[in-house]
Amino acid sequence: ALDSDYANAYYNIACLYGLQGDVDLAIQNFQRAIELDSKYRELAKTESDFDRLRKNSRFQALLKE
């Protein structure tokens, strides 16, 4: 079971979905990660696992919050 307050788990799941190209699930999990710990917003800016999401407006909005 996933600890609902463990930001790193959500971030890693977001990375996995990013690599798979599943935009919706990647963004959903990334959003939860940054809600729990905003440091993941900065990490995501250079995370190659999110390369497929870079041009997505929802992903860009999360990076800028």
CSV table of N, CA and C in Angstrom, one decimal:
chain,number,residue,atom,x,y,z
A,1,ALA,N,0.8,-1.2,0.0
A,1,ALA,CA,0.0,0.0,0.0
A,1,ALA,C,0.9,1.2,0.0
A,2,LEU,N,0.4,2.2,-0.7
A,2,LEU,CA,1.2,3.5,-0.8
A,2,LEU,C,0.8,4.4,0.3
A,3,ASP,N,1.8,4.9,1.1
A,3,ASP,CA,1.6,5.9,2.1
A,3,ASP,C,1.1,7.2,1.4
A,4,SER,N,-0.1,7.6,1.8
A,4,SER,CA,-0.7,8.8,1.1
A,4,SER,C,0.0,10.1,1.4
A,5,ASP,N,1.0,10.1,2.3
A,5,ASP,CA,1.7,11.3,2.6
A,5,ASP,C,3.2,11.2,2.2
A,6,TYR,N,3.5,10.3,1.4
A,6,TYR,CA,4.9,10.0,1.0
A,6,TYR,C,5.1,10.6,-0.4
A,7,ALA,N,5.6,11.9,-0.4
A,7,ALA,CA,5.7,12.6,-1.7
A,7,ALA,C,6.7,11.9,-2.7
A,8,ASN,N,7.7,11.4,-2.2
A,8,ASN,CA,8.7,10.7,-3.1
A,8,ASN,C,8.1,9.6,-3.9
A,9,ALA,N,7.2,8.8,-3.3
A,9,ALA,CA,6.5,7.7,-4.0
A,9,ALA,C,5.6,8.3,-5.1
A,10,TYR,N,4.9,9.4,-4.9
A,10,TYR,CA,4.1,10.0,-5.9
A,10,TYR,C,5.0,10.5,-7.1
A,11,TYR,N,6.1,11.1,-6.7
A,11,TYR,CA,7.0,11.6,-7.7
A,11,TYR,C,7.5,10.5,-8.6
A,12,ASN,N,8.0,9.4,-8.0
A,12,ASN,CA,8.5,8.3,-8.7
A,12,ASN,C,7.4,7.7,-9.6
A,13,ILE,N,6.2,7.6,-9.1
A,13,ILE,CA,5.1,7.0,-9.9
A,13,ILE,C,4.9,8.0,-11.1
A,14,ALA,N,4.9,9.3,-10.9
A,14,ALA,CA,4.7,10.3,-11.9
A,14,ALA,C,5.8,10.1,-13.0
A,15,CYS,N,7.1,9.9,-12.6
A,15,CYS,CA,8.2,9.6,-13.5
A,15,CYS,C,7.9,8.4,-14.4
A,16,LEU,N,7.4,7.3,-13.7
A,16,LEU,CA,7.1,6.1,-14.4
A,16,LEU,C,6.1,6.4,-15.5
A,17,TYR,N,5.0,7.0,-15.1
A,17,TYR,CA,4.0,7.3,-16.1
A,17,TYR,C,4.4,8.3,-17.2
A,18,GLY,N,5.3,9.2,-16.8
A,18,GLY,CA,5.9,10.1,-17.8
A,18,GLY,C,6.7,9.3,-18.9
A,19,LEU,N,7.5,8.4,-18.4
A,19,LEU,CA,8.2,7.5,-19.3
A,19,LEU,C,7.3,6.7,-20.3
A,20,GLN,N,6.2,6.3,-19.7
A,20,GLN,CA,5.2,5.5,-20.5
A,20,GLN,C,4.4,6.4,-21.4
A,21,GLY,N,4.4,7.7,-21.2
A,21,GLY,CA,3.7,8.6,-22.0
A,21,GLY,C,2.2,8.8,-21.6
A,22,ASP,N,1.9,8.3,-20.4
A,22,ASP,CA,0.6,8.5,-19.8
A,22,ASP,C,0.5,9.8,-19.1
A,23,VAL,N,0.1,10.8,-19.9
A,23,VAL,CA,0.1,12.2,-19.4
A,23,VAL,C,-0.8,12.4,-18.2
A,24,ASP,N,-2.0,11.9,-18.3
A,24,ASP,CA,-3.0,12.2,-17.2
A,24,ASP,C,-2.5,11.6,-15.9
A,25,LEU,N,-2.0,10.4,-15.9
A,25,LEU,CA,-1.6,9.8,-14.6
A,25,LEU,C,-0.3,10.4,-14.1
A,26,ALA,N,0.6,10.8,-15.1
A,26,ALA,CA,1.8,11.4,-14.7
A,26,ALA,C,1.5,12.7,-14.0
A,27,ILE,N,0.7,13.5,-14.6
A,27,ILE,CA,0.3,14.8,-14.0
A,27,ILE,C,-0.4,14.7,-12.7
A,28,GLN,N,-1.3,13.7,-12.6
A,28,GLN,CA,-2.1,13.5,-11.4
A,28,GLN,C,-1.1,13.1,-10.2
A,29,ASN,N,-0.2,12.3,-10.4
A,29,ASN,CA,0.8,11.9,-9.4
A,29,ASN,C,1.8,13.0,-9.1
A,30,PHE,N,2.2,13.7,-10.1
A,30,PHE,CA,3.1,14.8,-9.9
A,30,PHE,C,2.5,15.9,-9.1
A,31,GLN,N,1.2,16.2,-9.4
A,31,GLN,CA,0.5,17.2,-8.6
A,31,GLN,C,0.4,16.8,-7.1
A,32,ARG,N,0.1,15.5,-6.9
A,32,ARG,CA,0.1,15.1,-5.5
A,32,ARG,C,1.5,15.2,-4.8
A,33,ALA,N,2.5,14.9,-5.5
A,33,ALA,CA,3.9,15.0,-5.0
A,33,ALA,C,4.2,16.4,-4.6
A,34,ILE,N,3.9,17.4,-5.4
A,34,ILE,CA,4.2,18.8,-5.1
A,34,ILE,C,3.2,19.4,-4.1
A,35,GLU,N,2.0,18.8,-3.9
A,35,GLU,CA,1.2,19.2,-2.8
A,35,GLU,C,1.8,18.8,-1.5
A,36,LEU,N,2.4,17.7,-1.5
A,36,LEU,CA,3.0,17.2,-0.2
A,36,LEU,C,4.4,17.8,0.0
A,37,ASP,N,5.1,18.1,-1.0
A,37,ASP,CA,6.5,18.7,-0.9
A,37,ASP,C,6.8,19.4,-2.1
A,38,SER,N,6.9,20.7,-2.0
A,38,SER,CA,7.1,21.6,-3.2
A,38,SER,C,8.5,21.4,-3.8
A,39,LYS,N,9.4,20.8,-3.1
A,39,LYS,CA,10.8,20.6,-3.7
A,39,LYS,C,10.7,19.8,-5.0
A,40,TYR,N,9.7,19.0,-5.2
A,40,TYR,CA,9.6,18.2,-6.4
A,40,TYR,C,9.3,19.0,-7.6
A,41,ARG,N,8.8,20.2,-7.5
A,41,ARG,CA,8.5,21.1,-8.6
A,41,ARG,C,9.9,21.5,-9.2
A,42,GLU,N,10.8,21.8,-8.4
A,42,GLU,CA,12.2,22.2,-8.9
A,42,GLU,C,12.9,21.0,-9.5
A,43,LEU,N,12.8,19.8,-8.9
A,43,LEU,CA,13.4,18.6,-9.5
A,43,LEU,C,12.8,18.2,-10.9
A,44,ALA,N,11.5,18.5,-11.0
A,44,ALA,CA,10.9,18.1,-12.3
A,44,ALA,C,11.3,18.9,-13.4
A,45,LYS,N,11.8,20.1,-13.2
A,45,LYS,CA,12.3,21.0,-14.3
A,45,LYS,C,13.4,20.4,-15.1
A,46,THR,N,14.2,19.5,-14.5
A,46,THR,CA,15.3,18.9,-15.2
A,46,THR,C,15.2,17.4,-15.3
A,47,GLU,N,14.1,16.8,-14.9
A,47,GLU,CA,13.9,15.4,-14.9
A,47,GLU,C,13.6,14.9,-16.3
A,48,SER,N,14.5,14.1,-16.8
A,48,SER,CA,14.3,13.6,-18.2
A,48,SER,C,13.1,12.7,-18.3
A,49,ASP,N,12.6,12.1,-17.2
A,49,ASP,CA,11.4,11.2,-17.3
A,49,ASP,C,10.2,12.0,-17.7
A,50,PHE,N,10.2,13.3,-17.6
A,50,PHE,CA,9.1,14.1,-18.0
A,50,PHE,C,9.2,14.8,-19.3
A,51,ASP,N,10.2,14.4,-20.1
A,51,ASP,CA,10.4,15.0,-21.4
A,51,ASP,C,9.2,15.0,-22.3
A,52,ARG,N,8.4,13.9,-22.2
A,52,ARG,CA,7.2,13.8,-23.1
A,52,ARG,C,6.1,14.8,-22.6
A,53,LEU,N,6.3,15.3,-21.4
A,53,LEU,CA,5.2,16.2,-20.9
A,53,LEU,C,5.6,17.7,-21.0
A,54,ARG,N,6.8,18.0,-21.4
A,54,ARG,CA,7.3,19.3,-21.3
A,54,ARG,C,6.4,20.4,-22.0
A,55,LYS,N,5.8,20.0,-23.1
A,55,LYS,CA,4.9,21.0,-23.8
A,55,LYS,C,3.5,20.9,-23.4
A,56,ASN,N,3.1,20.1,-22.5
A,56,ASN,CA,1.8,20.0,-22.0
A,56,ASN,C,1.4,21.2,-21.1
A,57,SER,N,0.4,21.9,-21.4
A,57,SER,CA,0.0,23.1,-20.6
A,57,SER,C,-0.3,22.8,-19.1
A,58,ARG,N,-0.9,21.7,-18.8
A,58,ARG,CA,-1.1,21.4,-17.4
A,58,ARG,C,0.2,21.1,-16.7
A,59,PHE,N,1.1,20.4,-17.3
A,59,PHE,CA,2.4,20.2,-16.7
A,59,PHE,C,3.1,21.5,-16.5
A,60,GLN,N,3.1,22.4,-17.5
A,60,GLN,CA,3.8,23.7,-17.4
A,60,GLN,C,3.2,24.5,-16.3
A,61,ALA,N,1.9,24.4,-16.1
A,61,ALA,CA,1.2,25.2,-15.0
A,61,ALA,C,1.7,24.7,-13.7
A,62,LEU,N,1.8,23.4,-13.5
A,62,LEU,CA,2.3,22.9,-12.2
A,62,LEU,C,3.7,23.3,-11.9
A,63,LEU,N,4.5,23.4,-12.9
A,63,LEU,CA,5.9,23.8,-12.7
A,63,LEU,C,6.0,25.3,-12.3
A,64,LYS,N,5.0,26.1,-12.7
A,64,LYS,CA,5.1,27.5,-12.4
A,64,LYS,C,4.4,27.9,-11.1
A,65,GLU,N,3.6,27.0,-10.5
A,65,GLU,CA,2.8,27.4,-9.3
A,65,GLU,C,3.7,27.8,-8.2
